[in-house]
Coordinates of C-alpha atoms and ligand atoms in Angstrom, one line a residue:
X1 CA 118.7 90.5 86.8
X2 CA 116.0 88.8 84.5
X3 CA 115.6 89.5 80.9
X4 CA 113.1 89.4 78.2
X5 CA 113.6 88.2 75.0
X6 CA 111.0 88.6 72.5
X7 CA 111.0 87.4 69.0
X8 CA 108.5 90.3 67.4
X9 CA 106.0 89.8 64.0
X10 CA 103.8 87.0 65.4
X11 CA 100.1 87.6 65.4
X12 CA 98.9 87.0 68.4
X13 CA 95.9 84.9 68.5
X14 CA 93.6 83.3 71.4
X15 CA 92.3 84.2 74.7
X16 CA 94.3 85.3 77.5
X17 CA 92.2 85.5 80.9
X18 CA 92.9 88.6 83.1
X19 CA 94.2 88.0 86.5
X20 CA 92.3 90.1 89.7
X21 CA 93.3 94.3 89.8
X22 CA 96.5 94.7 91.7
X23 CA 95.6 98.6 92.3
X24 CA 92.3 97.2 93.6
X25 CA 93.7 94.5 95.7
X26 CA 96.3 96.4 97.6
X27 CA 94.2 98.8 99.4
X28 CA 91.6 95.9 99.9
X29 CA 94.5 93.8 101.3
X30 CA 95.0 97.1 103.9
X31 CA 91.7 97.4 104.8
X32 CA 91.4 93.7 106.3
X33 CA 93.7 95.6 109.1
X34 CA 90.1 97.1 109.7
X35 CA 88.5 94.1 111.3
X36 CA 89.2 91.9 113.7
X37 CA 89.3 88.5 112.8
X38 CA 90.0 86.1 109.4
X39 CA 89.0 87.7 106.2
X40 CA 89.6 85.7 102.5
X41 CA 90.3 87.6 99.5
X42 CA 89.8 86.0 95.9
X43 CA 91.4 86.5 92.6
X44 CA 94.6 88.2 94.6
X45 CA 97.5 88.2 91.6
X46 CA 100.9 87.1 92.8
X47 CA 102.6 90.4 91.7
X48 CA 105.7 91.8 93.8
X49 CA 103.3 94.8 95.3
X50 CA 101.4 92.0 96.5
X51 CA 104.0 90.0 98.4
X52 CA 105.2 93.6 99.6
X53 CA 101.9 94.2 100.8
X54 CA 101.9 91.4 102.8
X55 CA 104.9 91.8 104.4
X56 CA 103.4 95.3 105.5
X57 CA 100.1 94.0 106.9
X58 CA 102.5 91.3 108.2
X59 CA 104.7 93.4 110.2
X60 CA 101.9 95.5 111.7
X61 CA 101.0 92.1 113.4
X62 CA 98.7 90.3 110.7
X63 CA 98.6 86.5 110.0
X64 CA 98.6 85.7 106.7
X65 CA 98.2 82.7 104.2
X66 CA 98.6 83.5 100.2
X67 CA 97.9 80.6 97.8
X68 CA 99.7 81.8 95.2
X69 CA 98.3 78.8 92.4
X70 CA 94.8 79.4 94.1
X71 CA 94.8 83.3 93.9
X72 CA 93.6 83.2 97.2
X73 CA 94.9 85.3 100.8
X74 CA 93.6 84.9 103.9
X75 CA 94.7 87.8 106.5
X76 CA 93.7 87.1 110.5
X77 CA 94.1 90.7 111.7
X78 CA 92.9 89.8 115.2
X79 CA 95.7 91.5 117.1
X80 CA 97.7 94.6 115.9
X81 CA 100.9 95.2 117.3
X82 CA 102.7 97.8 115.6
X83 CA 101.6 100.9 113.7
X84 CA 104.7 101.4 112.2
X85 CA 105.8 101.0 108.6
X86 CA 109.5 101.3 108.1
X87 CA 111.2 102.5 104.8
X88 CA 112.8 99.7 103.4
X89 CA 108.9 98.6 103.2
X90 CA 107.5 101.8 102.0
X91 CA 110.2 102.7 99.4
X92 CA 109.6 100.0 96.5
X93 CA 105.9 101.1 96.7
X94 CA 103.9 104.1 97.4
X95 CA 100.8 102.5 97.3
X96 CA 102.1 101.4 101.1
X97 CA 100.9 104.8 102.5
X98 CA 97.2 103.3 102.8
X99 CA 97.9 101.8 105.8
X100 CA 97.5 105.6 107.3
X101 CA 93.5 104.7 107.1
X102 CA 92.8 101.6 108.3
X103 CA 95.5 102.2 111.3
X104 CA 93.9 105.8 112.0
X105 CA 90.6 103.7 112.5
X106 CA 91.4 101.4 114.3
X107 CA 95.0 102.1 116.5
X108 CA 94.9 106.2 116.2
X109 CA 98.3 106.0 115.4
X110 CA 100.4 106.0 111.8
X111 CA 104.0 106.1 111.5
X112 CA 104.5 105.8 107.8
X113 CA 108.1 106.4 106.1
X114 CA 107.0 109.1 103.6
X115 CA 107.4 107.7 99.9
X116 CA 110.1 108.8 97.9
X117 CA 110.0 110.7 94.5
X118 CA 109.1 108.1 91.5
X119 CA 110.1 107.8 88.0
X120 CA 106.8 109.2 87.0
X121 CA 106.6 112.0 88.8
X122 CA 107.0 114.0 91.6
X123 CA 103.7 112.3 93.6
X124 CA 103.0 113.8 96.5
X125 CA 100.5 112.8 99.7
X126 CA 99.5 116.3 100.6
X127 CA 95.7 115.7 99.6
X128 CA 96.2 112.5 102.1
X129 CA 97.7 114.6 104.9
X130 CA 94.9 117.3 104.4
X131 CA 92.0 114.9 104.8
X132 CA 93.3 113.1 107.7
X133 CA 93.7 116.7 109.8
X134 CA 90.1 117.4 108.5
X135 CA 89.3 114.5 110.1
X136 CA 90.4 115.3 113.4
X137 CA 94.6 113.9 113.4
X138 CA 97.4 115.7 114.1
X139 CA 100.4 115.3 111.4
X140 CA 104.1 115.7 111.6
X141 CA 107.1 115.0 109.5
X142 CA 109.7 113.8 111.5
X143 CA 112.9 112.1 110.5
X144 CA 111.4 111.4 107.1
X145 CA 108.4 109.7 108.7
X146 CA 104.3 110.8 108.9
X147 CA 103.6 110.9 111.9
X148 CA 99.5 110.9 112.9
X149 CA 98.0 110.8 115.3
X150 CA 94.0 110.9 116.9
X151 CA 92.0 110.7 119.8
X152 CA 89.5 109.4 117.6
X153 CA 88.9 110.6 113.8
X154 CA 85.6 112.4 113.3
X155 CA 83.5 113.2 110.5
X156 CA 83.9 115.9 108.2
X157 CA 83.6 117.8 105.2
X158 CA 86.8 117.5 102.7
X159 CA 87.0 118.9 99.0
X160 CA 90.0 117.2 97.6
X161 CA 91.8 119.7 95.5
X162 CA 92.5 117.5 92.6
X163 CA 91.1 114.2 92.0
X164 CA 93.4 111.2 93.6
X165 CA 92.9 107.8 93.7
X166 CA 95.1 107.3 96.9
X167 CA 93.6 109.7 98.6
X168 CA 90.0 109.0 98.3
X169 CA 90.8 105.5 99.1
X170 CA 92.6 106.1 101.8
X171 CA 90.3 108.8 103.3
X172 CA 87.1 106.5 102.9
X173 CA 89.3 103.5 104.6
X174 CA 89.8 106.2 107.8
X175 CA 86.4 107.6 107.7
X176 CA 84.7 104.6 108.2
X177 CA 85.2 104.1 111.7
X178 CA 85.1 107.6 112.2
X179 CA 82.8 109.0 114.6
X180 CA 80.0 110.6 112.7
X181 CA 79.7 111.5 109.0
X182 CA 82.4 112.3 106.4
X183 CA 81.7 114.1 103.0
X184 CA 84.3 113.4 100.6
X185 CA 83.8 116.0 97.4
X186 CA 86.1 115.9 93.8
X187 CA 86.4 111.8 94.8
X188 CA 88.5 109.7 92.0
X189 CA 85.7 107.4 90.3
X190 CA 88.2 105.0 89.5
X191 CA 86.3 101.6 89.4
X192 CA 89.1 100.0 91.6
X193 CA 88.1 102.5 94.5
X194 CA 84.1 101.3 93.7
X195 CA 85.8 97.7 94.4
X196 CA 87.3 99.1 97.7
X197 CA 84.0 100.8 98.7
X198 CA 82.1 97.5 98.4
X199 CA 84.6 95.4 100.4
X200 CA 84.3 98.0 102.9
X201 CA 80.4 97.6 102.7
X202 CA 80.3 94.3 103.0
X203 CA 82.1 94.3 106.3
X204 CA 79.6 96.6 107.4
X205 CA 80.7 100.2 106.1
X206 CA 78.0 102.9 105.3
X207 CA 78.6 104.1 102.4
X208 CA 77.1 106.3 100.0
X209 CA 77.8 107.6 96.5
X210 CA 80.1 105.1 95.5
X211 CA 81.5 105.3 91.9
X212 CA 80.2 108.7 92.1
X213 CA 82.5 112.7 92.7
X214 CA 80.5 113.1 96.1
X215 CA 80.9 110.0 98.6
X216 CA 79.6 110.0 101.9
X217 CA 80.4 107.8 104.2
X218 CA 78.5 107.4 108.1
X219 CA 81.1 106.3 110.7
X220 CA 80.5 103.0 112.0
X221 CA 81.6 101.5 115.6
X222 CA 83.2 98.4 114.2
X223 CA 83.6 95.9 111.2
X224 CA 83.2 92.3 110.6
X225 CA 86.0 90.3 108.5
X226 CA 84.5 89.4 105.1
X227 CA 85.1 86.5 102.2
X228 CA 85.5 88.8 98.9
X229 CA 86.7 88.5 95.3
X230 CA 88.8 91.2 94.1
X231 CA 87.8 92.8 90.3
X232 CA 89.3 92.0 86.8
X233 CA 92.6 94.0 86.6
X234 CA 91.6 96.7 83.8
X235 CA 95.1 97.9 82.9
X236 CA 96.3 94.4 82.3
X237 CA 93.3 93.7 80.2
X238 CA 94.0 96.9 78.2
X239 CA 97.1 95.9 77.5
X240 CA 96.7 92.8 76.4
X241 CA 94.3 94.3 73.8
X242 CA 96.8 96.4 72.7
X243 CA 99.2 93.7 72.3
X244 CA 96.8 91.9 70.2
X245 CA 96.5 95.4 68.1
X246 CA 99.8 95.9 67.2
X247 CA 100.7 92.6 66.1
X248 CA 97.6 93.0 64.0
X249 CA 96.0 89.5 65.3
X250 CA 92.9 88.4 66.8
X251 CA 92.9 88.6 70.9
X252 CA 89.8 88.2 73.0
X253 CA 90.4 89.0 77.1
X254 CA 88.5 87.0 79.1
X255 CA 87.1 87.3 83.1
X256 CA 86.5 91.2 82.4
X257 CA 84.3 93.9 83.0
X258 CA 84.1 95.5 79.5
X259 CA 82.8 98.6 80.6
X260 CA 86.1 99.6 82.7
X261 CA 88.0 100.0 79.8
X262 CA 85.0 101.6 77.8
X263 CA 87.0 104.4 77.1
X264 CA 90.2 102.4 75.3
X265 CA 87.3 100.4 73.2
X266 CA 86.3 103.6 71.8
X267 CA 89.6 104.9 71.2
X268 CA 90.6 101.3 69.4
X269 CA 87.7 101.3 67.1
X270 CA 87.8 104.7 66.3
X271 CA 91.4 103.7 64.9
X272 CA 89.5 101.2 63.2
X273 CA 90.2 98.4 65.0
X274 CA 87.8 95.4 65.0
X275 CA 86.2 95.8 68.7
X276 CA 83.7 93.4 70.2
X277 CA 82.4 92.6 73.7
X278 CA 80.1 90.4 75.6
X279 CA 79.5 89.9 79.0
X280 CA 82.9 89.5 81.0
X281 CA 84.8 89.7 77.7
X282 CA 86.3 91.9 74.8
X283 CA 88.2 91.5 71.6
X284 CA 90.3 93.2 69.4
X285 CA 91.2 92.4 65.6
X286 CA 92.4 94.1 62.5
X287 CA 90.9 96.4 60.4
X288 CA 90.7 97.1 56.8
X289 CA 92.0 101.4 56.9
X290 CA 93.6 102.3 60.7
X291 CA 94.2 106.0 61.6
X292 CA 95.9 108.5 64.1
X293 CA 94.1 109.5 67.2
X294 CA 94.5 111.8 69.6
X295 CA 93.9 110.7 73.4
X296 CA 93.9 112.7 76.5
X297 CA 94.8 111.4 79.8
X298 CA 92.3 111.6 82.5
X299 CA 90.9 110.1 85.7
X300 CA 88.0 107.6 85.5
X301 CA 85.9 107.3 83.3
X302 CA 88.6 109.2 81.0
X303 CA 91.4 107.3 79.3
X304 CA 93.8 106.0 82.0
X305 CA 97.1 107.4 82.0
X306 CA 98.2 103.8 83.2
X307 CA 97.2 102.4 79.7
X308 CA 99.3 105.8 78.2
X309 CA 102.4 103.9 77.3
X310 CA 101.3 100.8 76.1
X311 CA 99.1 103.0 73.8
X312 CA 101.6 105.1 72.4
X313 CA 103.7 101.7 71.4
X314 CA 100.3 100.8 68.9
X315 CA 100.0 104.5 67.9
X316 CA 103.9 104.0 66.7
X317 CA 102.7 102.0 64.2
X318 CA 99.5 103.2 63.2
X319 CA 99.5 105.2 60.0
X320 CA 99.4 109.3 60.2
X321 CA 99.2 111.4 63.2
X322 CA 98.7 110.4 66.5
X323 CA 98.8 112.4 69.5
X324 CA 99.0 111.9 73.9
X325 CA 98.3 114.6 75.8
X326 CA 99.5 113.2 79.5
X327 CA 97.6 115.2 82.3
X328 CA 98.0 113.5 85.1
X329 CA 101.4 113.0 85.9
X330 CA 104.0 115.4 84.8
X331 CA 106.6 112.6 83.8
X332 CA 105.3 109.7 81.9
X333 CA 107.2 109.6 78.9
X334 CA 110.3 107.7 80.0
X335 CA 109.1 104.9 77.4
X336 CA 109.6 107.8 74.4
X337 CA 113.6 107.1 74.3
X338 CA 113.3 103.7 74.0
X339 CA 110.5 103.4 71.2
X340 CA 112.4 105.6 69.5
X341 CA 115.5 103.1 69.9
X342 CA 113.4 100.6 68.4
X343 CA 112.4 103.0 65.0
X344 CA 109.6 104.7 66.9
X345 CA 109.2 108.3 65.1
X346 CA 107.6 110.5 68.3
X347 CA 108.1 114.0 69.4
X348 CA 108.1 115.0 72.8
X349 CA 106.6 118.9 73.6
X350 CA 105.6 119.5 77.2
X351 CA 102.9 116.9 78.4
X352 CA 102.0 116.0 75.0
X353 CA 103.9 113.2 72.0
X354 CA 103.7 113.7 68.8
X355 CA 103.7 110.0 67.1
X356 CA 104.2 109.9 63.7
X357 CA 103.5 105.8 62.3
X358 CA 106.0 104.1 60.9
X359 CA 105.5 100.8 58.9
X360 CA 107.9 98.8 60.9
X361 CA 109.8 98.7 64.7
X362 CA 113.0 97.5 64.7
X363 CA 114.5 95.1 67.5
X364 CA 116.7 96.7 69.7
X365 CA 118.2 96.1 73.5
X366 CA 116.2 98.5 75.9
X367 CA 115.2 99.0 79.2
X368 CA 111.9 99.5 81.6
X369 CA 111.5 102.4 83.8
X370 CA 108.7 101.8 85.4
X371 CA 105.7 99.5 85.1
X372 CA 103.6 100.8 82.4
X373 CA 106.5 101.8 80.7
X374 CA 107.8 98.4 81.0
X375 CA 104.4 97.0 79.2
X376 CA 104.9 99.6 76.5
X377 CA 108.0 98.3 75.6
X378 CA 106.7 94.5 75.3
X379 CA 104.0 95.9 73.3
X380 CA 106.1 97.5 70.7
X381 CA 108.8 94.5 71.0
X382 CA 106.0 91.9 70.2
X383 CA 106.0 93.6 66.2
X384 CA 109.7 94.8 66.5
X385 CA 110.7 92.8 63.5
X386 CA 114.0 90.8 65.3
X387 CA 114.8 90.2 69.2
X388 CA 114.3 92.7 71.4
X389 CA 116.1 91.9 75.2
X390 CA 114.5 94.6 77.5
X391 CA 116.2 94.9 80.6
X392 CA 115.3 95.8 84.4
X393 CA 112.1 93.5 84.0
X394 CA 111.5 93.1 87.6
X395 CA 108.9 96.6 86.9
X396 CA 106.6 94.2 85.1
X397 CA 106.9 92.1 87.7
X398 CA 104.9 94.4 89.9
X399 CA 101.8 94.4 87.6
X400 CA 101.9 91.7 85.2
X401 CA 101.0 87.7 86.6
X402 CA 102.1 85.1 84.5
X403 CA 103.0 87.5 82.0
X404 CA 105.5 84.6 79.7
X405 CA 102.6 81.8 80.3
X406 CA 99.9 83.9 79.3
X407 CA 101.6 85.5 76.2
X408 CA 103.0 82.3 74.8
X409 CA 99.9 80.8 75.1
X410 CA 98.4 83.4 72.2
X411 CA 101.2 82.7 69.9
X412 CA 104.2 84.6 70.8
X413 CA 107.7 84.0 71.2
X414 CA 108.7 85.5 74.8
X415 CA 111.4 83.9 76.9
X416 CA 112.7 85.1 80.5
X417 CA 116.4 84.4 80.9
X418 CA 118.5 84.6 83.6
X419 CA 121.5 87.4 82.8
X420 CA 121.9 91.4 82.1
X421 CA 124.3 93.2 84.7
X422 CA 122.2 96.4 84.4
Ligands
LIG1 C1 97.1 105.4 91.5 O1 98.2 106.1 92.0 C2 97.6 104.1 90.9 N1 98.3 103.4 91.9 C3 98.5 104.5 89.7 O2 98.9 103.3 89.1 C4 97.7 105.3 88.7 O3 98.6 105.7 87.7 C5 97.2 106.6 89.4 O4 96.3 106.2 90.5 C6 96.3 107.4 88.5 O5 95.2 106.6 88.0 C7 97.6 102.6 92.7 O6 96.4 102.5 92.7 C8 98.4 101.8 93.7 P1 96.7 109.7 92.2 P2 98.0 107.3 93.0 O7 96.7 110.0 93.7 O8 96.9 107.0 93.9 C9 98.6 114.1 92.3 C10 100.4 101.7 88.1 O9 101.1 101.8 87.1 N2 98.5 114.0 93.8 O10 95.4 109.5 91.6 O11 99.3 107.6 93.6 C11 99.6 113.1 91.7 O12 100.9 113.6 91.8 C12 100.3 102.9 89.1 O13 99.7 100.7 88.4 C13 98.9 115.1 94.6 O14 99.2 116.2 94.1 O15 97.6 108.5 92.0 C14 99.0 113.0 90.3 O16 99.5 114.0 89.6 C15 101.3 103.9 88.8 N3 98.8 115.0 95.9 C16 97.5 113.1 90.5 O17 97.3 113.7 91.8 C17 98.4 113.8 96.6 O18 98.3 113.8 97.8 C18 96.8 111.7 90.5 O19 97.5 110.8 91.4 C19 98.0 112.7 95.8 C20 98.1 112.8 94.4

């Protein structure tokens, strides 16, 4: 298995551009299952949930083509001819349970091995399951698979019970063939679910209240396939930032919508980072007196507990107090052992860390656990003074394109080696 080596206490300096949102692209790449016919994405990263994507919409009878140097797929769903997504598909990535909309729509069938636990956190796809029998399909677990069925879904009125991404993308991707209209109340604001809704809207959908808690959405009879370019990824954005944060240098992203990561802006200056914007870009840059924070986790528009880890490797080094309340999933913190391998000073209690700053991170060999985990640790390694080697890399390979080129290119010293038994 790969490994990272990172040579830490380079300022990074320059402008790294931000590939398109993987957690917007996936469902976007599901819902061109919805209509018949060639659609083109845009600004698709080649990410490993991507090609596993593919290989789902493939094997439910999809044509595909990614350009992979072009950031462009093309998907011909004329013809479906399977409704059927086997583990060994489903069990690197969760995020392969959307197909239960789009194939509700349009096949009334779903046969989707249910995902297994994660490393952050239980994660179930009850909310899901609830808003599919709302809408009119039967669902049974059977030999560890969902198993739904429909004679058709039809509108309805659905309070989600806690406020889930998945689930109000996948509930507006089934409701919009639905006979009828659908109510979807408590809906995740997440701007990667706005990018969903106006794909879907361009092929036709009727949609209303998107970005907002209340969507409704008037069932359609069909939907035409569309040419679309997916958003700026936001939590590779936000990590960049951070990166350029803690080696105390001088980063501007570029191809961004600032206002998605309004809410780690403000938390950055407030630390007294340097913080500017302007249309499609942000930077980040030293500042004369830095000082703890205290963030909460939250869904959209509150601090996204997908930019958690990576904050917590700055926080390590800024000065004083700094504290993470994590409220959304109840096991984030793999990343805490390792920091703390690499001279991080943090206390765990419940869902919230304690980080005290220290002046300097020391190199040390560690290990991802997960994506964001993963980024956290190439944040803190990027100041580690020595060479870190993190290990089990293929996480950041899920969420990060061109993660080497696009770090070397702002000064620092990264190399991917073959090697590592573990
Ligand atoms: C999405 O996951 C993202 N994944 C995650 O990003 C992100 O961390 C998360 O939203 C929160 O922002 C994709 O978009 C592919 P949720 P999702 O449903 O949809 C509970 C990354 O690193 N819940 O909003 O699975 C759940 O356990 C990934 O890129 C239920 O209880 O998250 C959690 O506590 C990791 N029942 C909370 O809701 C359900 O049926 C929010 O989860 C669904 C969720």
């Amino acid at each position: 298995m790969d490994i990272y080596r990172i040579k830490g206490g380079k300022k990074l300096n320059g402008e790294i551009p931000i590939s398109g949102a993987k957690n917007a692209a996936l469902p976007i790449i599901i819902a061109s299952l919805l209509a018949p016919g060639k659609t083109k994405l845009k600004n698709i990263p080649d990410l490993q949930d991507i090609r596993t994507t593919i290989k789902i919409i493939e094997y439910l009878g999809a044509k595909t083509e990614f350009d992979s140097e072009k950031n462009t797929l093309t998907i011909d769903a004329a013809k479906l001819t399977n409704a059927e997504v086997p583990y060994d598909l489903v069990k690197t990535m969760r995020a392969s349970v959307y197909v239960m909309g789009p194939l509700l729509g349009r096949c009334k069938e779903a046969d989707v091995s249910l995902p297994g636990g994660c490393a952050i956190g239980a994660r179930p796809v009850d909310i899901h399951l609830a808003g599919f029998e709302k809408l009119g399909a039967s669902i049974n677990l059977d030999h560890g698979y969902i198993k739904a069925r429909t004679a058709g879904l039809k509108g309805n009125i659905f309070v989600m019970p806690k406020v889930s991404v998945g689930a109000t993308a996948n509930l507006i991707m089934g409701a919009v063939l639905a006979k009828g209209d659908t109510i979807l109340e408590n809906c995740a604001m997440e701007p990667d679910v706005v990018d969903l809704a106006e794909f879907l809207i361009k092929m036709g959908a009727k949609i209303d209240g998107v970005g907002t808690e209340r969507i409704v959405i008037h069932g359609v009879k069909s939907l035409k396939p569309v040419e679309y370019s997916v958003m700026p990824d936001r939590i590779e954005a936000g990590t960049y930032l951070l990166a350029g944060a803690i080696t105390r240098g001088n980063i501007k992203i570029t191809n961004i919508v600032p206002r998605h990561i309004e809410s780690l802006l403000a938390k950055l200056e407030e630390m007294g980072f340097g913080i500017k914007t302007g249309k499609n870009w942000a930077s980040v840059s030293d500042g004369k007196k830095l000082t703890g924070a205290l963030i909460e986790t939250l869904p959209h528009p509150g601090f996204p507990t997908d930019l958690q880890a990576p904050m917590m490797a700055l926080m390590t080094t800024v000065p004083g107090i700094n504290v993470i309340i994590e409220t959304i999933f109840e096991n984030r913190f793999t990343h805490v052992a390792e920091l703390v391998r690499m001279g991080a000073n943090i206390t765990i209690e419940g869902r919230s860390a304690i980080i005290q700053g220290v002046q300097t991170l020391s190199a040390a060999p560690v290990m991802m656990s997960d994506l964001r985990a993963g980024a956290a640790l190439i944040v803190a390694a990027l100041a580690a003074k020595g060479e870190t080697e993190i290990r089990r890399i293929y996480h950041s390979d899920r969420g990060y394109e061109k993660l080497v080129q696009k770090l070397t290119a702002a000064g620092a010293v990264i190399t991917r080696e073959k090697g590592g038994n573990l």
